[in-house]
Tab-separated table of C-alpha atoms in Angstrom:
chain	number	residue	atom	x	y	z
A	1	MET	CA	0.903	-9.304	6.931
A	2	ASN	CA	2.887	-6.453	5.428
A	3	GLY	CA	0.886	-4.927	2.614
A	4	THR	CA	-1.571	-7.842	2.481
A	5	ASP	CA	-5.222	-8.224	3.390
A	6	ARG	CA	-5.818	-9.537	6.880
A	7	ARG	CA	-9.166	-10.943	5.796
A	8	THR	CA	-11.226	-11.128	2.631
A	9	ALA	CA	-12.564	-7.846	1.293
A	10	ALA	CA	-16.242	-7.607	0.520
A	11	ALA	CA	-17.723	-5.778	-2.416
A	12	CYS	CA	-18.503	-2.140	-1.761
A	13	PRO	CA	-21.252	-0.969	-4.110
A	14	ARG	CA	-22.004	2.729	-4.149
A	15	PRO	CA	-25.524	4.122	-4.462
A	16	ALA	CA	-26.539	4.776	-8.034
A	17	ALA	CA	-25.102	8.131	-9.026
A	18	ARG	CA	-28.214	9.662	-10.550
A	19	ASP	CA	-30.554	8.441	-7.793
A	20	SER	CA	-28.278	9.550	-4.965
A	21	LEU	CA	-27.913	12.979	-6.526
A	22	HIS	CA	-31.606	13.758	-7.005
A	23	THR	CA	-33.210	11.623	-4.299
A	24	PRO	CA	-32.166	11.537	-0.649
A	25	VAL	CA	-30.572	8.238	0.340
A	26	ARG	CA	-31.073	7.138	3.936
A	27	VAL	CA	-28.002	5.517	5.536
A	28	VAL	CA	-28.609	2.676	8.002
A	29	ASP	CA	-26.639	0.098	9.953
A	30	LEU	CA	-27.642	-3.573	9.618
A	31	ASP	CA	-26.114	-6.429	11.633
A	32	LEU	CA	-27.103	-9.872	10.368
A	33	ASP	CA	-27.022	-11.061	13.991
A	34	GLU	CA	-29.879	-8.716	14.859
A	35	PRO	CA	-33.147	-9.828	13.286
A	36	SER	CA	-35.076	-6.856	14.619
A	37	GLY	CA	-34.795	-3.578	12.825
A	38	LEU	CA	-32.142	-1.229	11.512
A	39	ARG	CA	-30.084	1.389	13.281
A	40	SER	CA	-28.998	4.870	12.381
A	41	PRO	CA	-25.260	5.630	12.005
A	42	GLY	CA	-23.359	5.927	15.254
A	43	GLY	CA	-25.876	3.940	17.271
A	44	LEU	CA	-28.087	6.982	17.729
A	45	GLY	CA	-31.327	5.054	17.574
A	46	ALA	CA	-33.559	2.859	15.492
A	47	GLY	CA	-34.003	3.583	11.826
A	48	ALA	CA	-37.398	3.399	10.096
A	49	PRO	CA	-36.514	4.654	6.620
A	50	ASP	CA	-38.458	4.692	3.412
A	51	GLY	CA	-37.308	5.370	-0.127
A	52	ARG	CA	-33.796	4.494	-1.245
A	53	VAL	CA	-31.565	3.093	1.512
A	54	LEU	CA	-27.830	2.467	1.748
A	55	ALA	CA	-26.949	-0.058	4.449
A	56	LEU	CA	-23.696	-0.988	6.106
A	57	VAL	CA	-23.915	-4.759	6.502
A	58	ARG	CA	-22.194	-6.395	9.468
A	59	LEU	CA	-21.802	-9.899	10.776
A	60	HIS	CA	-21.036	-10.316	14.507
A	61	GLY	CA	-20.386	-6.566	14.515
A	62	HIS	CA	-17.754	-6.700	11.772
A	63	PRO	CA	-18.438	-4.648	8.594
A	64	LEU	CA	-18.733	-6.618	5.359
A	65	GLY	CA	-19.804	-4.034	2.802
A	66	LEU	CA	-22.572	-1.772	1.542
A	67	VAL	CA	-25.834	-2.714	-0.173
A	68	THR	CA	-28.857	-0.752	-1.343
A	69	ALA	CA	-32.601	-1.374	-1.420
A	70	THR	CA	-35.823	0.602	-1.582
A	71	GLY	CA	-38.288	0.647	1.281
A	72	ALA	CA	-41.817	1.855	1.871
A	73	ALA	CA	-43.099	3.678	4.944
A	74	GLY	CA	-44.460	1.265	7.520
A	75	HIS	CA	-42.798	-1.772	5.939
A	76	SER	CA	-39.464	-1.875	7.762
A	77	ALA	CA	-39.509	-5.693	7.966
A	78	ASP	CA	-39.780	-5.915	4.172
A	79	LEU	CA	-36.920	-3.453	3.794
A	80	ARG	CA	-34.728	-5.439	6.145
A	81	ARG	CA	-35.446	-8.656	4.234
A	82	ALA	CA	-34.539	-6.915	0.977
A	83	LEU	CA	-31.258	-5.680	2.470
A	84	VAL	CA	-30.416	-9.129	3.883
A	85	ASP	CA	-31.136	-10.715	0.490
A	86	ALA	CA	-28.887	-8.125	-1.169
A	87	ALA	CA	-26.133	-8.834	1.354
A	88	HIS	CA	-26.183	-12.568	0.629
A	89	ARG	CA	-26.361	-11.913	-3.096
A	90	GLU	CA	-23.704	-9.195	-3.402
A	91	LEU	CA	-21.355	-9.722	-0.458
A	92	ARG	CA	-19.367	-12.761	0.532
A	93	VAL	CA	-21.334	-13.437	3.698
A	94	PRO	CA	-19.761	-16.410	5.529
A	95	ALA	CA	-21.893	-19.522	5.876
A	96	LEU	CA	-21.585	-19.073	9.641
A	97	SER	CA	-24.227	-16.364	9.406
A	98	THR	CA	-26.863	-19.069	8.939
A	99	ALA	CA	-25.839	-20.960	12.080
A	100	THR	CA	-28.002	-20.975	15.175
A	101	PRO	CA	-27.299	-18.194	17.671
A	102	ALA	CA	-25.870	-20.679	20.191
A	103	ALA	CA	-23.312	-21.904	17.649
A	104	ARG	CA	-22.090	-18.457	16.663
A	105	PRO	CA	-19.260	-16.507	18.240
A	106	GLY	CA	-21.972	-13.900	18.723
A	107	ARG	CA	-21.404	-10.244	19.385
A	108	ALA	CA	-18.943	-10.748	22.236
A	109	GLY	CA	-16.152	-9.931	19.790
A	110	ARG	CA	-17.715	-6.549	19.258
A	111	ALA	CA	-17.289	-5.612	22.902
A	112	ARG	CA	-14.026	-7.522	23.414
A	113	VAL	CA	-11.262	-5.427	24.982
A	114	PRO	CA	-7.570	-6.220	25.358
A	115	ALA	CA	-6.362	-7.773	28.592
A	116	GLY	CA	-5.259	-4.922	30.847
A	117	PRO	CA	-6.718	-2.291	28.477
A	118	VAL	CA	-4.642	0.830	27.938
A	119	THR	CA	-6.064	4.309	28.336
A	120	VAL	CA	-7.065	5.978	25.078
A	121	SER	CA	-7.202	9.756	24.795
A	122	VAL	CA	-9.689	10.925	22.153
A	123	VAL	CA	-9.012	14.406	20.760
A	124	VAL	CA	-11.872	16.198	18.989
A	125	ALA	CA	-10.960	19.406	17.191
A	126	THR	CA	-13.846	21.811	16.729
A	127	HIS	CA	-14.390	25.207	15.110
A	128	ASN	CA	-17.691	27.065	15.459
A	129	ARG	CA	-19.918	23.959	15.125
A	130	ALA	CA	-21.342	23.385	18.581
A	131	GLY	CA	-24.425	21.578	17.277
A	132	MET	CA	-22.359	18.989	15.445
A	133	LEU	CA	-19.934	18.788	18.358
A	134	ARG	CA	-22.745	17.834	20.718
A	135	SER	CA	-23.872	14.818	18.683
A	136	CYS	CA	-20.240	13.798	18.122
A	137	LEU	CA	-19.573	13.814	21.867
A	138	ASP	CA	-22.807	11.955	22.598
A	139	SER	CA	-21.706	9.183	20.249
A	140	LEU	CA	-18.228	9.023	21.795
A	141	LEU	CA	-19.543	8.807	25.327
A	142	ARG	CA	-21.661	5.789	24.353
A	143	ASN	CA	-18.503	3.817	23.596
A	144	GLY	CA	-18.193	0.669	25.654
A	145	TYR	CA	-14.429	0.857	26.082
A	146	PRO	CA	-13.580	0.987	29.816
A	147	ARG	CA	-10.652	3.427	29.853
A	148	PHE	CA	-10.798	6.550	27.733
A	149	GLU	CA	-10.843	10.312	28.048
A	150	VAL	CA	-12.280	12.874	25.659
A	151	ILE	CA	-10.485	16.161	25.014
A	152	VAL	CA	-12.166	18.893	22.965
A	153	VAL	CA	-9.839	21.457	21.415
A	154	ASP	CA	-11.666	24.626	20.393
A	155	ASN	CA	-9.654	26.024	17.488
A	156	ALA	CA	-9.757	29.804	17.019
A	157	PRO	CA	-13.418	30.040	18.086
A	158	ALA	CA	-15.563	33.050	17.278
A	159	ASP	CA	-17.231	32.881	20.708
A	160	ASP	CA	-17.547	30.715	23.820
A	161	THR	CA	-20.429	28.535	22.576
A	162	ALA	CA	-18.406	25.301	22.577
A	163	GLU	CA	-16.905	26.070	25.965
A	164	ARG	CA	-20.342	26.635	27.474
A	165	LEU	CA	-21.604	23.397	25.893
A	166	ILE	CA	-18.810	21.420	27.545
A	167	ARG	CA	-19.278	23.167	30.877
A	168	ASP	CA	-23.046	22.756	30.969
A	169	ARG	CA	-23.538	19.305	29.427
A	170	TYR	CA	-20.263	17.390	29.808
A	171	ARG	CA	-18.601	19.022	32.797
A	172	SER	CA	-17.066	15.911	34.384
A	173	ARG	CA	-16.740	13.768	31.254
A	174	VAL	CA	-15.003	15.978	28.682
A	175	ARG	CA	-11.947	18.213	29.012
A	176	TYR	CA	-12.067	21.551	27.218
A	177	LEU	CA	-9.002	23.284	25.770
A	178	ARG	CA	-8.751	26.365	23.588
A	179	GLU	CA	-6.168	26.761	20.804
A	180	PRO	CA	-6.329	30.416	19.743
A	181	VAL	CA	-4.282	30.116	16.520
A	182	ALA	CA	-6.175	28.683	13.553
A	183	GLY	CA	-4.962	25.390	12.150
A	184	LEU	CA	-6.026	21.781	12.568
A	185	ALA	CA	-2.467	20.615	13.239
A	186	ARG	CA	-2.166	23.152	16.058
A	187	ALA	CA	-5.409	21.902	17.550
A	188	HIS	CA	-4.170	18.320	17.342
A	189	ASN	CA	-0.879	19.274	18.977
A	190	THR	CA	-2.721	20.988	21.818
A	191	GLY	CA	-4.715	17.809	22.402
A	192	LEU	CA	-1.601	15.639	22.073
A	193	ALA	CA	0.221	17.675	24.721
A	194	ALA	CA	-2.671	17.216	27.163
A	195	ALA	CA	-3.334	13.528	26.453
A	196	THR	CA	-2.718	11.097	29.303
A	197	GLY	CA	-3.416	7.896	27.372
A	198	GLU	CA	-0.894	5.511	25.867
A	199	ILE	CA	-2.928	5.779	22.680
A	200	VAL	CA	-4.204	9.074	21.290
A	201	ALA	CA	-7.045	9.006	18.766
A	202	PHE	CA	-8.298	11.897	16.653
A	203	THR	CA	-11.635	12.687	15.061
A	204	ASP	CA	-13.529	15.806	14.026
A	205	ASP	CA	-16.663	17.524	15.242
A	206	ASP	CA	-18.603	16.564	12.084
A	207	THR	CA	-18.390	12.842	12.823
A	208	LEU	CA	-20.250	10.181	14.792
A	209	ALA	CA	-18.245	7.413	16.454
A	210	ASP	CA	-19.369	3.814	16.202
A	211	PRO	CA	-19.959	2.232	19.639
A	212	ASP	CA	-16.878	-0.014	19.236
A	213	TRP	CA	-14.607	2.568	17.603
A	214	ILE	CA	-12.246	3.047	20.548
A	215	GLY	CA	-12.180	-0.666	21.346
A	216	ALA	CA	-11.302	-1.612	17.753
A	217	LEU	CA	-8.412	0.859	17.735
A	218	ALA	CA	-7.088	-0.373	21.102
A	219	ARG	CA	-7.306	-4.045	20.084
A	220	THR	CA	-5.294	-3.401	16.939
A	221	PHE	CA	-2.464	-1.756	18.838
A	222	ALA	CA	-2.509	-4.592	21.388
A	223	GLU	CA	-2.217	-7.247	18.677
A	224	ASP	CA	1.051	-5.953	17.174
A	225	GLU	CA	3.625	-3.860	19.003
A	226	ARG	CA	5.147	-2.760	15.678
A	227	ILE	CA	2.065	-0.690	14.893
A	228	GLY	CA	2.525	3.033	15.496
A	229	CYS	CA	-0.643	4.273	13.775
A	230	VAL	CA	-4.116	2.843	13.151
A	231	THR	CA	-6.724	4.262	10.797
A	232	GLY	CA	-10.280	3.061	10.273
A	233	LEU	CA	-13.309	2.982	8.018
A	234	ILE	CA	-15.096	6.280	7.345
A	235	LEU	CA	-18.628	6.089	5.958
A	236	PRO	CA	-21.211	8.773	5.177
A	237	ALA	CA	-23.641	9.370	8.023
A	238	GLU	CA	-26.147	10.835	5.602
A	239	LEU	CA	-26.652	11.280	1.868
A	240	ASP	CA	-29.571	13.670	2.013
A	241	THR	CA	-28.401	16.337	-0.433
A	242	PRO	CA	-26.910	16.466	-3.945
A	243	ALA	CA	-23.668	17.856	-2.489
A	244	GLN	CA	-23.269	14.950	-0.085
A	245	ALA	CA	-23.912	12.438	-2.857
A	246	ALA	CA	-21.500	14.230	-5.197
A	247	LEU	CA	-18.726	14.180	-2.615
A	248	GLU	CA	-19.251	10.470	-1.912
A	249	VAL	CA	-19.141	9.532	-5.603
A	250	HIS	CA	-16.197	11.859	-6.243
A	251	GLY	CA	-14.106	10.031	-3.694
A	252	GLY	CA	-15.549	9.987	-0.221
A	253	PHE	CA	-13.359	8.796	2.638
A	254	SER	CA	-13.826	5.022	2.599
A	255	LYS	CA	-10.729	2.864	2.137
A	256	GLY	CA	-12.686	-0.373	1.808
A	257	PHE	CA	-13.494	-3.378	3.969
A	258	ALA	CA	-10.171	-5.225	3.919
A	259	ALA	CA	-7.784	-4.761	6.836
A	260	ARG	CA	-4.226	-3.901	5.828
A	261	THR	CA	-0.855	-3.400	7.452
A	262	TRP	CA	2.001	-1.497	5.821
A	263	THR	CA	5.676	-0.993	6.613
A	264	LEU	CA	8.302	1.000	4.739
A	265	ALA	CA	9.881	-2.277	3.608
A	266	ASP	CA	6.796	-3.241	1.569
A	267	ARG	CA	7.023	-3.472	-2.199
A	268	LEU	CA	3.603	-2.582	-3.539
A	269	ALA	CA	2.061	-2.014	-6.949
A	270	ASP	CA	1.086	1.532	-5.939
A	271	PRO	CA	3.531	3.718	-7.924
A	272	LEU	CA	3.622	6.396	-5.229
A	273	PHE	CA	4.019	4.196	-2.126
A	274	PRO	CA	4.743	5.366	0.560
A	275	PHE	CA	4.110	8.943	-0.584
A	276	ALA	CA	0.439	8.384	-1.475
A	277	ALA	CA	-0.395	8.567	2.226
A	278	GLY	CA	-4.068	9.210	1.541
A	279	ARG	CA	-4.358	5.484	0.797
A	280	PHE	CA	-3.663	4.761	4.465
A	281	GLY	CA	-6.634	6.642	5.896
A	282	SER	CA	-7.893	10.083	6.854
A	283	GLY	CA	-7.491	12.416	9.783
A	284	ALA	CA	-11.114	12.058	10.904
A	285	ASN	CA	-10.318	8.485	11.982
A	286	MET	CA	-6.733	7.986	13.114
A	287	ALA	CA	-4.883	6.958	16.262
A	288	PHE	CA	-1.231	6.791	17.305
A	289	ARG	CA	0.888	5.479	20.103
A	290	THR	CA	1.317	8.665	22.087
A	291	ALA	CA	5.040	8.496	22.875
A	292	PRO	CA	6.263	7.862	19.288
A	293	LEU	CA	4.015	10.620	17.927
A	294	ARG	CA	5.424	13.050	20.482
A	295	ALA	CA	8.948	11.912	19.558
A	296	LEU	CA	8.211	12.963	15.959
A	297	GLY	CA	7.221	16.412	17.222
A	298	GLY	CA	3.515	15.819	16.739
A	299	PHE	CA	1.863	17.425	13.716
A	300	ASP	CA	3.552	20.039	11.542
A	301	PRO	CA	1.751	23.335	12.400
A	302	ALA	CA	2.400	24.572	8.856
A	303	THR	CA	-0.044	21.956	7.558
A	304	GLY	CA	-3.720	21.346	8.099
A	305	THR	CA	-7.104	22.922	7.515
A	306	GLY	CA	-7.144	26.540	8.661
A	307	THR	CA	-3.643	27.281	7.318
A	308	PRO	CA	-2.520	28.434	3.851
A	309	ALA	CA	-1.507	24.808	3.215
A	310	ARG	CA	-5.208	23.792	3.429
A	311	GLY	CA	-4.448	20.264	4.719
A	312	GLY	CA	-1.874	17.483	4.741
A	313	ASP	CA	-1.279	17.227	8.497
A	314	ASP	CA	-2.708	13.700	8.707
A	315	LEU	CA	-0.871	12.486	5.589
A	316	LEU	CA	2.423	13.797	6.900
A	317	ALA	CA	1.932	12.037	10.232
A	318	PHE	CA	1.186	8.740	8.446
A	319	PHE	CA	4.270	9.111	6.256
A	320	ARG	CA	6.615	10.028	9.087
A	321	THR	CA	5.315	7.141	11.198
A	322	LEU	CA	6.321	4.729	8.430
A	323	VAL	CA	9.695	6.397	7.852
A	324	ALA	CA	10.412	6.172	11.588
A	325	GLY	CA	10.167	2.386	11.308
A	326	HIS	CA	6.656	1.780	12.657
A	327	ALA	CA	3.910	-0.190	10.951
A	328	LEU	CA	0.623	1.450	9.971
A	329	ALA	CA	-2.632	-0.513	10.083
A	330	TYR	CA	-6.014	0.104	8.490
A	331	VAL	CA	-8.855	-1.612	10.380
A	332	PRO	CA	-12.412	-1.395	9.006
A	333	ASP	CA	-13.831	-2.476	12.387
A	334	ALA	CA	-12.923	1.004	13.690
A	335	ILE	CA	-15.831	2.912	12.135
A	336	ILE	CA	-16.430	6.647	12.013
A	337	TRP	CA	-19.529	8.104	10.338
A	338	HIS	CA	-18.851	11.407	8.591
A	339	ARG	CA	-21.429	14.120	7.991
A	340	HIS	CA	-20.508	15.510	4.584
A	341	ARG	CA	-21.124	19.155	3.785
A	342	ARG	CA	-24.695	19.671	2.671
A	343	THR	CA	-24.436	22.474	0.092
A	344	MET	CA	-22.973	22.426	-3.408
A	345	ASP	CA	-21.209	25.745	-2.912
A	346	ALA	CA	-18.908	24.068	-0.358
A	347	LEU	CA	-17.625	21.416	-2.793
A	348	PRO	CA	-15.244	23.492	-4.963
A	349	ALA	CA	-13.301	24.777	-1.961
A	350	GLN	CA	-13.237	21.281	-0.500
A	351	ALA	CA	-11.915	19.730	-3.736
A	352	PHE	CA	-9.276	22.442	-4.083
A	353	GLY	CA	-8.319	21.902	-0.448
A	354	TYR	CA	-7.834	18.166	-0.959
A	355	GLY	CA	-5.369	18.823	-3.764
A	356	ALA	CA	-3.636	21.657	-1.932
A	357	GLY	CA	-3.247	19.554	1.184
A	358	PHE	CA	-1.659	16.736	-0.792
A	359	GLY	CA	0.740	19.104	-2.566
A	360	ALA	CA	1.673	20.712	0.735
A	361	TYR	CA	2.156	17.296	2.317
A	362	LEU	CA	4.631	16.203	-0.381
A	363	VAL	CA	6.786	19.290	0.191
A	364	ALA	CA	6.503	18.927	3.962
A	365	ALA	CA	7.466	15.243	3.714
A	366	LEU	CA	10.708	16.151	1.971
A	367	HIS	CA	11.292	19.019	4.401
A	368	HIS	CA	11.087	16.634	7.365
A	369	GLU	CA	12.569	13.553	5.658
A	370	PRO	CA	15.007	14.843	2.988
A	371	ALA	CA	16.614	11.420	2.615
A	372	MET	CA	13.376	10.288	0.913
A	373	LEU	CA	13.851	12.675	-2.057
A	374	PRO	CA	15.480	10.096	-4.377
A	375	ALA	CA	12.636	7.658	-3.688
A	376	LEU	CA	10.042	10.312	-4.551
A	377	LEU	CA	11.795	11.327	-7.772
A	378	ARG	CA	11.865	7.685	-8.901
A	379	ARG	CA	8.155	7.277	-8.253
A	380	LEU	CA	6.823	10.650	-9.368
A	381	PRO	CA	6.446	10.139	-13.167
A	382	ARG	CA	4.469	6.901	-12.832
A	383	GLY	CA	2.516	8.314	-9.947
A	384	LEU	CA	1.421	11.398	-11.886
A	385	ARG	CA	0.353	9.280	-14.871
A	386	TYR	CA	-1.651	7.064	-12.535
A	387	ALA	CA	-3.325	10.073	-10.878
A	388	ALA	CA	-4.186	11.602	-14.263
A	389	HIS	CA	-5.756	8.336	-15.399
A	390	ARG	CA	-7.882	8.153	-12.243
A	391	ALA	CA	-9.041	11.755	-12.761
A	392	ARG	CA	-10.092	11.021	-16.360
A	393	THR	CA	-12.016	7.892	-15.440
A	394	ARG	CA	-13.605	9.152	-12.226
A	395	PRO	CA	-17.370	8.413	-12.130
A	396	ASP	CA	-19.789	11.248	-12.684
A	397	PRO	CA	-22.030	12.153	-9.740
A	398	GLY	CA	-24.410	13.960	-12.053
A	399	GLY	CA	-25.152	10.993	-14.240
A	400	ALA	CA	-24.981	12.956	-17.519
A	401	GLY	CA	-21.625	13.691	-19.078
A	402	ARG	CA	-18.727	14.077	-16.688
A	403	ARG	CA	-18.702	17.791	-16.095
A	404	PRO	CA	-19.354	17.925	-12.319
A	405	SER	CA	-16.771	15.291	-11.427
A	406	ARG	CA	-14.197	16.536	-13.907
A	407	ARG	CA	-14.609	20.038	-12.550
A	408	LEU	CA	-13.854	18.782	-9.052
A	409	ALA	CA	-10.912	16.784	-10.426
A	410	ARG	CA	-9.542	19.939	-12.115
A	411	LEU	CA	-9.897	21.848	-8.877
A	412	GLU	CA	-7.984	19.118	-7.071
A	413	LEU	CA	-5.218	19.384	-9.664
A	414	GLN	CA	-5.124	23.173	-9.290
A	415	GLY	CA	-4.919	22.702	-5.553
A	416	LEU	CA	-2.075	20.213	-5.983
A	417	LEU	CA	-0.101	22.796	-7.961
A	418	TYR	CA	-0.825	25.443	-5.320
A	419	GLY	CA	0.106	23.150	-2.438
A	420	PRO	CA	3.882	23.822	-2.354
A	421	LEU	CA	3.262	27.580	-2.353
A	422	GLY	CA	0.633	27.176	0.343
A	423	TYR	CA	3.072	25.247	2.505
A	424	ALA	CA	5.789	27.875	1.998
A	425	ARG	CA	3.361	30.611	3.036
A	426	SER	CA	2.312	28.585	6.042
A	427	VAL	CA	5.918	27.951	7.138
A	428	HIS	CA	6.546	31.697	6.960
A	429	LEU	CA	3.461	32.363	9.062
A	430	VAL	CA	4.573	29.816	11.670
A	431	ARG	CA	7.945	31.559	11.944
A	432	VAL	CA	6.318	34.961	12.305
A	433	LEU	CA	4.031	33.674	15.038
A	434	ALA	CA	6.959	32.052	16.819
A	435	ARG	CA	8.906	35.324	16.807
A	436	THR	CA	5.972	37.275	18.200
A	437	GLY	CA	5.016	34.601	20.725
A	438	ALA	CA	1.536	34.283	19.231
A	439	GLY	CA	2.158	30.724	18.089
A	440	ARG	CA	2.273	29.214	21.558
A	441	THR	CA	-0.457	26.641	22.115
A	442	GLY	CA	-2.681	26.687	25.182
């Protein structure tokens, strides 16, 4: 299944740009197997929304796509019927969904675990967001997978708030580690060094884990021993503010509802494959076989949020996994809900950081895998033309003109140009820290 869909992709409509910008959009979770009610993202409870609603539609626990409808307070049954009608109208819902419950495979597949399940270590990097961390951990600990550990890595914290949260609320269920040097890659490496599982999964403190997230990751590794990395579907947990809606329309994190598997031997239409590693997934929802990731040296500490490089640690790990001869799989059943930043003033820095991280990643990829330089040079002209075309045709989250989205696209481009310099600065900083001994993790 190299580079091909493992099952049919469903349509993925986005909420209307103008409505989602000016009117809060409630996000809900709808399984066609469950006739009663809607759920909030991450399995945190029942949803009783009114107004505009964006629903993840599932069948037997498996995600099919997104649909929208409008509900009224006190009429949740009507809203659910409207969402179900939209799902049948807009998504390719299999005919099996109309079968009687006894004839269906049911939701057993949702809780299915591999025979002799491996231990999964889940690493959550956090930085001064104890409130978000708490709800993230609550969602993780509701996972039904039988063998997993949770490791929180507190990255350059301003105080001991996160440590006290772990000690007081999760004492016997969550391990706490502190990484004093800022940088997401350093935090990930600290968690990787402490992980005891055969699989190590990573997410962030601003996420909510779906109840089957760990199980879906573990099943994918069990199905194909070639796979060295698995990424999953990332959906917005909320679209309450204009900033959250703008980020989702500008790009978001979702990679669609079709499962994919890639290897370095694939010949794809993407002009930048395998360098366009952002197509494979995002760092808020990724997992690796522990031993091969350690053999690669883990994550490059000169990349990642919190460094001058601004990002790129996840992309580099995806790329190096492929170059090392492993397959990389994207599995939409492994769902993470992301809580986008709520204020507009955060978006410019975020857009610039996306571009900077990608630019830094490209330089880091050649630093670690110099034999790939000829392949990059062959692909770069077409890849840049393709990226420029996407930036020009990107939808407008504001609904009038294209100024907001184009501004974010320009900031991404500026970040891309800065990225190589950011990586060089970060490499220098890593060397300085190594000489002084301040760069040791712990």
